[in-house]
Short mmCIF file of C-alpha atoms in Angstrom, two decimals:
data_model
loop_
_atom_site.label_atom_id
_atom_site.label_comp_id
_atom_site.label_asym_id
_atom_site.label_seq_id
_atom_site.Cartn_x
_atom_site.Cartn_y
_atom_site.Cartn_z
CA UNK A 1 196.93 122.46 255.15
CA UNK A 2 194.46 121.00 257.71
CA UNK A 3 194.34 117.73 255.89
CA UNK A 4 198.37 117.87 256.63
CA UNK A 5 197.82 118.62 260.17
CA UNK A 6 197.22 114.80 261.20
CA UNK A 7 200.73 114.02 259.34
CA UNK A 8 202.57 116.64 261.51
CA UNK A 9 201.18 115.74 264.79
CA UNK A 10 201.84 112.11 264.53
CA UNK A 11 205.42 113.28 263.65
CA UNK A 12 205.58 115.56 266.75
CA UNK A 13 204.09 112.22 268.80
CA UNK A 14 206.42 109.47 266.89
CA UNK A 15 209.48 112.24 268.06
CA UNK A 16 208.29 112.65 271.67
CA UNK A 17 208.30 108.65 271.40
CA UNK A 18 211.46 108.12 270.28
CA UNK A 19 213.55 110.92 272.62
CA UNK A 20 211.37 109.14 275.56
CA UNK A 21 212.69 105.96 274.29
CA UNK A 22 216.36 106.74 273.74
CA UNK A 23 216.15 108.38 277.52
CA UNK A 24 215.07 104.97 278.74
CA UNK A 25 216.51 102.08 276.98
CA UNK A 26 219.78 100.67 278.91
CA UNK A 27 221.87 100.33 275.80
CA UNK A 28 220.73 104.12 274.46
CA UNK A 29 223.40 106.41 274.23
CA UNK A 30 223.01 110.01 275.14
CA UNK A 31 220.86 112.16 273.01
CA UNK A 32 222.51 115.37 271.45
CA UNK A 33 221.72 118.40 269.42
CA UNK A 34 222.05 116.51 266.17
CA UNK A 35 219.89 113.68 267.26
CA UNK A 36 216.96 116.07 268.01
CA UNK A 37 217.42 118.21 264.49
CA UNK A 38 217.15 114.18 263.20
CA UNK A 39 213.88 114.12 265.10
CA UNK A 40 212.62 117.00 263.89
CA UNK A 41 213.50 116.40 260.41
CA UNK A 42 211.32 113.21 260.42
CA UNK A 43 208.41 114.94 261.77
CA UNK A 44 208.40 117.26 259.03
CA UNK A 45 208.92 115.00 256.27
CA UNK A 46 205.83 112.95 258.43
CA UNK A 47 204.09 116.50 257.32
CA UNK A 48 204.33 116.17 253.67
CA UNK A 49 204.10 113.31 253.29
CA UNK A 50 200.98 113.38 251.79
CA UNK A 51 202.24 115.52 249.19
CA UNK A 52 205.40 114.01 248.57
CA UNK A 53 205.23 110.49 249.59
CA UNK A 54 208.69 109.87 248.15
CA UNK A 55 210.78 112.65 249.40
CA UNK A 56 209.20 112.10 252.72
CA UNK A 57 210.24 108.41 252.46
CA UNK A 58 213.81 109.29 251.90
CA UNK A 59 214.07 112.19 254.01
CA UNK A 60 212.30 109.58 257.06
CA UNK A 61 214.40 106.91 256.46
CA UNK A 62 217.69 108.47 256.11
CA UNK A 63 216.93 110.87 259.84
CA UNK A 64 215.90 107.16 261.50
CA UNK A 65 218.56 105.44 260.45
CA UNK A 66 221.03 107.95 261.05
CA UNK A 67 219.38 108.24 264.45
CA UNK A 68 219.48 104.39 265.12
CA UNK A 69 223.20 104.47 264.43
CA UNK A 70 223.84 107.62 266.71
CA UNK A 71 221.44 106.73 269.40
CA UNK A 72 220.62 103.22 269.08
CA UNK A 73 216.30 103.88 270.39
CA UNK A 74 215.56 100.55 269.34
CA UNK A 75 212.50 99.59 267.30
CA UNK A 76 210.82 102.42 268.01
CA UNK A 77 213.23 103.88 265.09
CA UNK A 78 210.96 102.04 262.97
CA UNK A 79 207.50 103.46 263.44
CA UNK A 80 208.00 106.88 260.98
CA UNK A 81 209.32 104.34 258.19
CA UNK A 82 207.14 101.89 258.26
CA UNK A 83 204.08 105.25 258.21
CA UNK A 84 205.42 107.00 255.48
CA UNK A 85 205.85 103.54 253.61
CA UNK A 86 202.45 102.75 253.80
CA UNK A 87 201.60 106.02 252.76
CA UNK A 88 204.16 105.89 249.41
CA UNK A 89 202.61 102.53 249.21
CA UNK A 90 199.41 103.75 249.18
CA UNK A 91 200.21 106.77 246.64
CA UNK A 92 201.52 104.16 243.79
CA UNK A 93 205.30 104.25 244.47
CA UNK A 94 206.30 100.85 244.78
CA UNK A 95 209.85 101.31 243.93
CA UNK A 96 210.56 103.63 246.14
CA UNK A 97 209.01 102.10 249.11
CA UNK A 98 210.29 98.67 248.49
CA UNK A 99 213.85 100.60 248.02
CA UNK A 100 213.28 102.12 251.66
CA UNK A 101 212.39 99.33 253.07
CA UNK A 102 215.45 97.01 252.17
CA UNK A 103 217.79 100.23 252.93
CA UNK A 104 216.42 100.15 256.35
CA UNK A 105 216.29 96.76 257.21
CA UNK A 106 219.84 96.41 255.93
CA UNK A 107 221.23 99.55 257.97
CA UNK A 108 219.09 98.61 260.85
CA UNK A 109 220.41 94.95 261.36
CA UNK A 110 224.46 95.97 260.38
CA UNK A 111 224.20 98.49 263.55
CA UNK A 112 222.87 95.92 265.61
CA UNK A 113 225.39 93.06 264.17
CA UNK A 114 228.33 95.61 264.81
CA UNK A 115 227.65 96.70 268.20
CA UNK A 116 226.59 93.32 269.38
CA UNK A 117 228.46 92.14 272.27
CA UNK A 118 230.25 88.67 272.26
CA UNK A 119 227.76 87.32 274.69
CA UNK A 120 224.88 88.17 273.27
CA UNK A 121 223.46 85.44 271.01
CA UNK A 122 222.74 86.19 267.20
CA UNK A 123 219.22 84.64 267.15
CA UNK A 124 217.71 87.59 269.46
CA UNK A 125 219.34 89.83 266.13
CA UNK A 126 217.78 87.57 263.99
CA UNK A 127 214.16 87.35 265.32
CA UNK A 128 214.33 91.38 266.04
CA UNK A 129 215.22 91.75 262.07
CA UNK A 130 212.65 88.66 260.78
CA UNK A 131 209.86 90.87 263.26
CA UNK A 132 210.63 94.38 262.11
CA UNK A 133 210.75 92.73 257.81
CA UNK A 134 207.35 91.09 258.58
CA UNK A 135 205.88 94.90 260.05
CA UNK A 136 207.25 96.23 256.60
CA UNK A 137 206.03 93.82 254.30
CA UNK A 138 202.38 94.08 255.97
CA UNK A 139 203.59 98.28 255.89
CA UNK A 140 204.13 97.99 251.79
CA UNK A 141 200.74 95.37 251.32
CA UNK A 142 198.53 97.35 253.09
CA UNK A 143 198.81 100.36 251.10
CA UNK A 144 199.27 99.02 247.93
CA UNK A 145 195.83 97.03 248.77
CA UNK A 146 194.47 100.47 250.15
CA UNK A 147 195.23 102.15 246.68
CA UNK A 148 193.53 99.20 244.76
CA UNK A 149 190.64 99.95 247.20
CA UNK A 150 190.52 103.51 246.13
CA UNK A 151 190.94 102.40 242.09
CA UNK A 152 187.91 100.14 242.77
CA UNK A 153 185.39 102.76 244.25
CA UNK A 154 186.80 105.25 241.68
CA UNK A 155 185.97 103.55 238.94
CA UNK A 156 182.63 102.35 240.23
CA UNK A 157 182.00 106.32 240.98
CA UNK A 158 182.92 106.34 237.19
CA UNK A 159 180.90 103.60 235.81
CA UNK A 160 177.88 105.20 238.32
CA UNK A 161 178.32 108.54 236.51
CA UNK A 162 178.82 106.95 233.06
CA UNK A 163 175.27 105.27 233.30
CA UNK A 164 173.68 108.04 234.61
CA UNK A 165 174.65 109.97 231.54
CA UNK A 166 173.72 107.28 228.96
CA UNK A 167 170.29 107.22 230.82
CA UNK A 168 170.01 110.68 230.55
CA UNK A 169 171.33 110.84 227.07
CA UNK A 170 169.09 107.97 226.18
CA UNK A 171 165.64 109.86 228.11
CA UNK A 172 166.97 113.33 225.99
CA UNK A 173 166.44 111.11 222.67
CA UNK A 174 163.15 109.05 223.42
CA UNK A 175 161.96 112.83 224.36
CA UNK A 176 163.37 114.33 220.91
CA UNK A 177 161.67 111.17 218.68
CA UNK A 178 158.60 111.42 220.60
CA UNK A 179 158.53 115.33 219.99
CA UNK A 180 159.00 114.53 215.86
CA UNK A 181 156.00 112.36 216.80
CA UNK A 182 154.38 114.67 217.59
CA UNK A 183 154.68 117.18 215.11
CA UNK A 184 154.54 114.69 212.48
CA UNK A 185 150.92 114.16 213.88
CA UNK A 186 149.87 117.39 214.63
CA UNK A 187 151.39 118.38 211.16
CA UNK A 188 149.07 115.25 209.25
CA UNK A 189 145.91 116.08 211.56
CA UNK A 190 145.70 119.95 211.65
CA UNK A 191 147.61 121.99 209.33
CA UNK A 192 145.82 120.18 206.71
CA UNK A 193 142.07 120.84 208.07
CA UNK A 194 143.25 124.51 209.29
CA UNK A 195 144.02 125.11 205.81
CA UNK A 196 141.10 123.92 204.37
CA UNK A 197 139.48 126.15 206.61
CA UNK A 198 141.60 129.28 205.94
CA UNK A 199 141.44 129.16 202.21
CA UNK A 200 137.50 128.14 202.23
CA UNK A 201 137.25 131.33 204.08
CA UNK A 202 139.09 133.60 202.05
CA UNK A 203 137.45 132.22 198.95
CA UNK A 204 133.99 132.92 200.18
CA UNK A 205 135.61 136.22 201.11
CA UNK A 206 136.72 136.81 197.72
CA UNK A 207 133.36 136.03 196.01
CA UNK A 208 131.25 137.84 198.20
CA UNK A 209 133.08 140.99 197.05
CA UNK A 210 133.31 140.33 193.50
CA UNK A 211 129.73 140.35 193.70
CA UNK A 212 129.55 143.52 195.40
CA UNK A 213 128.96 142.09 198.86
CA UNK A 214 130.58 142.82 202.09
CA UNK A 215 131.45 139.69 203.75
CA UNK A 216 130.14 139.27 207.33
CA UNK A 217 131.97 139.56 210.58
CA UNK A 218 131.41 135.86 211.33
CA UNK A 219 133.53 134.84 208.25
CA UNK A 220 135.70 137.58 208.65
CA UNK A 221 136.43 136.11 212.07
CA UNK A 222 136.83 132.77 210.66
CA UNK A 223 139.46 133.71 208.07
CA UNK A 224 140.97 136.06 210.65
CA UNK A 225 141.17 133.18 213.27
CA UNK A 226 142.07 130.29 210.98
CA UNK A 227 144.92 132.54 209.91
CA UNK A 228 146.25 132.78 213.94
CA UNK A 229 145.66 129.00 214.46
CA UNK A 230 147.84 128.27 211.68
CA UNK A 231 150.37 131.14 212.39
CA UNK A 232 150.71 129.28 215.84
CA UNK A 233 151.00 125.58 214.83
CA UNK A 234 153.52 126.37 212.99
CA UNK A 235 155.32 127.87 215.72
CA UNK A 236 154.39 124.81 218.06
CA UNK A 237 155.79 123.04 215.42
CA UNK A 238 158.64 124.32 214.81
CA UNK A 239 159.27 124.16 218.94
CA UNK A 240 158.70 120.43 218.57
CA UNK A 241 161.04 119.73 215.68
CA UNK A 242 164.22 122.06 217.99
CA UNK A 243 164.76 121.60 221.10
CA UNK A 244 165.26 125.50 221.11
CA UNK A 245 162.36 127.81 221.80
CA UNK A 246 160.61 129.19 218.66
CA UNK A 247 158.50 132.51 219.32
CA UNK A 248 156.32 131.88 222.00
CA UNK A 249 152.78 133.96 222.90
CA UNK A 250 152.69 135.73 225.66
CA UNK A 251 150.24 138.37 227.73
CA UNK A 252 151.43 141.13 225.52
CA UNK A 253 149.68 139.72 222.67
CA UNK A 254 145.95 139.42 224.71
CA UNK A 255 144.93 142.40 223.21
CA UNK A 256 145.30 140.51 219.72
CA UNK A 257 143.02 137.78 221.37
CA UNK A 258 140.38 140.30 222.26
CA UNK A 259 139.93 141.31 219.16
CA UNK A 260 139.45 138.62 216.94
CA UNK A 261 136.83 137.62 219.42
CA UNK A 262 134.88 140.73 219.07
CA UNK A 263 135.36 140.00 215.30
CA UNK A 264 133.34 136.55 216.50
CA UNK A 265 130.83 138.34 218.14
CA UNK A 266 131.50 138.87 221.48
CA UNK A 267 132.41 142.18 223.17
CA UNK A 268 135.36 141.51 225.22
CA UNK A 269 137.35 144.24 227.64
CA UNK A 270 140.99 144.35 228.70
CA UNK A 271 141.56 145.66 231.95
CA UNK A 272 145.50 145.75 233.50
CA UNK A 273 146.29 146.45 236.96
CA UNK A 274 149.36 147.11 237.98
CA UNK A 275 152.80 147.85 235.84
CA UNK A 276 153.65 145.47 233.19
CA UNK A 277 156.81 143.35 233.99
CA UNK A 278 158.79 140.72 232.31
CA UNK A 279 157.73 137.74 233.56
CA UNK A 280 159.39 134.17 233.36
CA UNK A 281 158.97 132.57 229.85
CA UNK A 282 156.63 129.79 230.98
CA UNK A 283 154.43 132.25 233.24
CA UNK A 284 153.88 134.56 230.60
CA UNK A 285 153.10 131.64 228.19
CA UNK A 286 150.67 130.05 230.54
CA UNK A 287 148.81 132.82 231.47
CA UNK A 288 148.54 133.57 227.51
CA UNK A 289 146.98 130.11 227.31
CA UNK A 290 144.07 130.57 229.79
CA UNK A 291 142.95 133.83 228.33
CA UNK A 292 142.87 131.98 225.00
CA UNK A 293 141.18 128.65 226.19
CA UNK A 294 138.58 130.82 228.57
CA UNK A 295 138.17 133.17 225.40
CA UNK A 296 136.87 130.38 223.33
CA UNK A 297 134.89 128.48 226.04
CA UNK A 298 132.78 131.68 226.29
CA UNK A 299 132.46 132.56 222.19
CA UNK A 300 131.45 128.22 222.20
CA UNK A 301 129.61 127.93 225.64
CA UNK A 302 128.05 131.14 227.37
CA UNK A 303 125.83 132.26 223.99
CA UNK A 304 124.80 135.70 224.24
CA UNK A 305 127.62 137.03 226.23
CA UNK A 306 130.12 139.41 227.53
CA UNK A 307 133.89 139.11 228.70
CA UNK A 308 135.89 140.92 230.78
CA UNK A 309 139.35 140.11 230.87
CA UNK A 310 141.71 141.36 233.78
CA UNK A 311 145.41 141.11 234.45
CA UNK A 312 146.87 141.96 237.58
CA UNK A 313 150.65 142.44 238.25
CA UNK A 314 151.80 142.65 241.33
CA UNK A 315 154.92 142.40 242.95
CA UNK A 316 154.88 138.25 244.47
CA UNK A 317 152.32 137.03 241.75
CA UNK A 318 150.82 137.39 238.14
CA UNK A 319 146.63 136.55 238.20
CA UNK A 320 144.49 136.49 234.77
CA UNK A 321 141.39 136.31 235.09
CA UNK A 322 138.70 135.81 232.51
CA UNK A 323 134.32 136.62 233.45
CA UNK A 324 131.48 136.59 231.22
CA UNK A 325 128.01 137.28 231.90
CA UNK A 326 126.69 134.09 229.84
CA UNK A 327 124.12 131.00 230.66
CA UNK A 328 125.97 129.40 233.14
CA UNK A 329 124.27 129.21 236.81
CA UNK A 330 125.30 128.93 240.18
CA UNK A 331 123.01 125.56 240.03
CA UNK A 332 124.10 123.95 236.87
CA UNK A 333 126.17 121.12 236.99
CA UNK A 334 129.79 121.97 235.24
CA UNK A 335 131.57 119.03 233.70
CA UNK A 336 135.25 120.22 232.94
CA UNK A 337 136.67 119.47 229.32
CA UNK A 338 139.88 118.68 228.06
CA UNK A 339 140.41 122.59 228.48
CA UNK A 340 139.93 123.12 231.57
CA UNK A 341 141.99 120.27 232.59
CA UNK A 342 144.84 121.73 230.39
CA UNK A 343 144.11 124.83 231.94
CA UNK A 344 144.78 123.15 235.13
CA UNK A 345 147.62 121.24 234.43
CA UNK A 346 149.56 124.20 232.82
CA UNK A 347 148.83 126.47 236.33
CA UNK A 348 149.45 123.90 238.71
CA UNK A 349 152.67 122.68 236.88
CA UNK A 350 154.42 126.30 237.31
CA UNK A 351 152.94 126.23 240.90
CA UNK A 352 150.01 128.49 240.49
CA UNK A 353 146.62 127.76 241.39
CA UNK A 354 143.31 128.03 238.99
CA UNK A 355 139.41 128.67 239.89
CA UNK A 356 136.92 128.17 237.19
CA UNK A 357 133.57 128.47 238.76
CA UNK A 358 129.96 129.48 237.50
CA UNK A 359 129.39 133.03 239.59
CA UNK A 360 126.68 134.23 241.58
CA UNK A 361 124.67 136.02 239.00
CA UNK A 362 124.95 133.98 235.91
CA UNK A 363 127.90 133.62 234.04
CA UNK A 364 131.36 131.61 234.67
CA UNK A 365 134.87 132.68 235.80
CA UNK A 366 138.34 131.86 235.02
CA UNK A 367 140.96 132.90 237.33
CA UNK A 368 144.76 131.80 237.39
CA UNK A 369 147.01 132.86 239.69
CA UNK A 370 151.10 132.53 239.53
CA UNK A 371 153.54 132.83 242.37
CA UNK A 372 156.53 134.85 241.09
CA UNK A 373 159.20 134.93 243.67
CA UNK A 374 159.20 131.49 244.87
CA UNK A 375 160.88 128.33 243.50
CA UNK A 376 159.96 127.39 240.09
#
């Protein structure tokens, strides 16, 4: 309704015009009831015409002509035909508005022939008609060169939209090839070593039992270990190959962590503050990651150690946190690995922040912290 609202009060102005007009002009003849219910029906056919260009067209030209014939207001009789033309025009009916037009023209110039006095020469008629056909035909070009507009921005929209989609269709597949990539090379490089490693393991397992033996808790730990690491792969794997999540890790599974690396040889304790919550897929993932990649930094770099592994929940933010009581010093120089940088980069890209930092007395520190109530 409020994009009719322009329609209706240039109806209610073109009428005020017109029964202004008709009061003024010399050769007007008095305006009656009728002539005003004529007004008013153009204005409101001026007020739909938006949504019905052509009803409005005939509804507009038949009141003004009728009221040219009555009242005689001049050209001003015009003006509502020639606006609801362009707008027909403008909506695609051609017919229609060239139809109006001619009906118009032809009605308006027999009323002036007719009541033309004897004096009055015919070429004033005649430039009157040529002036009001020229306003029509610029009426009937300009909208059908407004609706060509509109086609042309519309289908550039479309075309816009189109390659925006083929990009994005075309990014979607580079990402899903490079993902087989991927796998195909973790697949070739890993799985193949891992196993190796696995069934080594459980051989030397094997033997040292047949012969009475009780393996030790270092190869335990290595068959145990080799046995996650390919139990995981595969699942990365299998992520890689669908773009659908497989079963990813998450904090509920550190207390699997901390035990297979006491089964290495390092005492390790789980402390959790807080109650547990479900946490956002990636968050819980993440947080998985750095107790796994501080975990094995300690069991490869601290030597004689302990760990201590807290996670705190709390209500705005998830923080892990991983200490041991190893070689590192407050005055050794730390050169971060590829781990720590992944570390990093996995914290920082969910908008968390991570410290890793030799401590006061000895040992080294992990600690991630996750924001969970802001913007991901």
């Amino acid at each position: 309704m409020r994009r009719d609202l322009p329609y209706a009060l240039s109806g209610l102005a073109l009428g005020g015009l017109l029964l202004g007009n008709a009061a003024l002009a010399p050769d007007a003849a008095p305006v009656r009831v009728v002539d005003v219910f004529l007004v008013l029906a153009m204005a409101a056919g001026l007020a739909v015409c938006r949504r019905y260009p052509v009803v409005a067209l005939g509804v507009v030209t038949a009141a003004m002509l009728a009221l040219h014939v009555r009242v005689h207001p001049g050209v001003s009789a015009a003006f509502p035909v020639l606006g609801v033309a362009y707008v027909a025009a403008w909506r695609g009916h051609r017919s229609a508005t060239v139809s109006a037009s001619l009906v118009f023209l032809g009605g308006f110039l027999a009323r002036d022939i007719s009541v033309a006095p004897a004096d009055r020469p015919g070429q004033l008629i005649v430039e009157r008609t040529a002036l009001l056909l020229g306003w029509f035909v610029a009426a009937n070009v300009a909208g059908l060169v407004a609706r060509q507009r509109r086609a042309y921005l519309e289908q550039v929209e479309q075309r816009a939209i189109e390659a925006e989609r083929t990009r994005e269709e075309m990014a979607l597949r580079r990402a899903g090839e490079e993902r087989l990539r991927i796998a195909r090379d973790l697949h070739d490089s890993l799985t193949h070593s891992i196993s190796v490693i696995k069934v080594q393991a459980g051989i030397a397992v094997h033997l040292a039992r047949k012969h009475g033996e009780e393996p030790s808790a270092t190869l335990l730990a290595i068959q145990e270990a080799s046995g996650a690491a390919m139990r995981e792969l595969r699942t990365t794997l299998d992520v890689l190959r669908s773009p659908t999540d497989g079963d990813p890790v998450g904090l509920a599974r550190v207390d699997e962590l901390a035990e297979r690396t006491r089964a290495a040889g390092v005492p390790v304790q789980v402390t959790v503050t807080g109650p547990p919550r479900d946490l956002p897929a990636e968050v819980d993932q993440a947080g998985y990651r750095v107790v796994q990649e501080a975990l094995t930094n300690v069991a490869r770099h601290a030597g004689p150690a302990t760990a201590q592994i807290h996670v705190e929940y709390a209500p705005a933010q998830l923080t892990v946190s991983v200490a041991d009581d190893g070689h590192a010093s407050p005055d050794r120089t730390m050169t971060p690995g590829v781990g720590l940088r992944g570390m990093r980069e996995r914290v920082t890209g969910l908008g968390g922040t991570l410290r890793a930092a030799a401590r006061d007395d000895h040992g080294f520190t992990v600690r991630a912290t996750f924001p969970l109530d802001g913007p991901p």
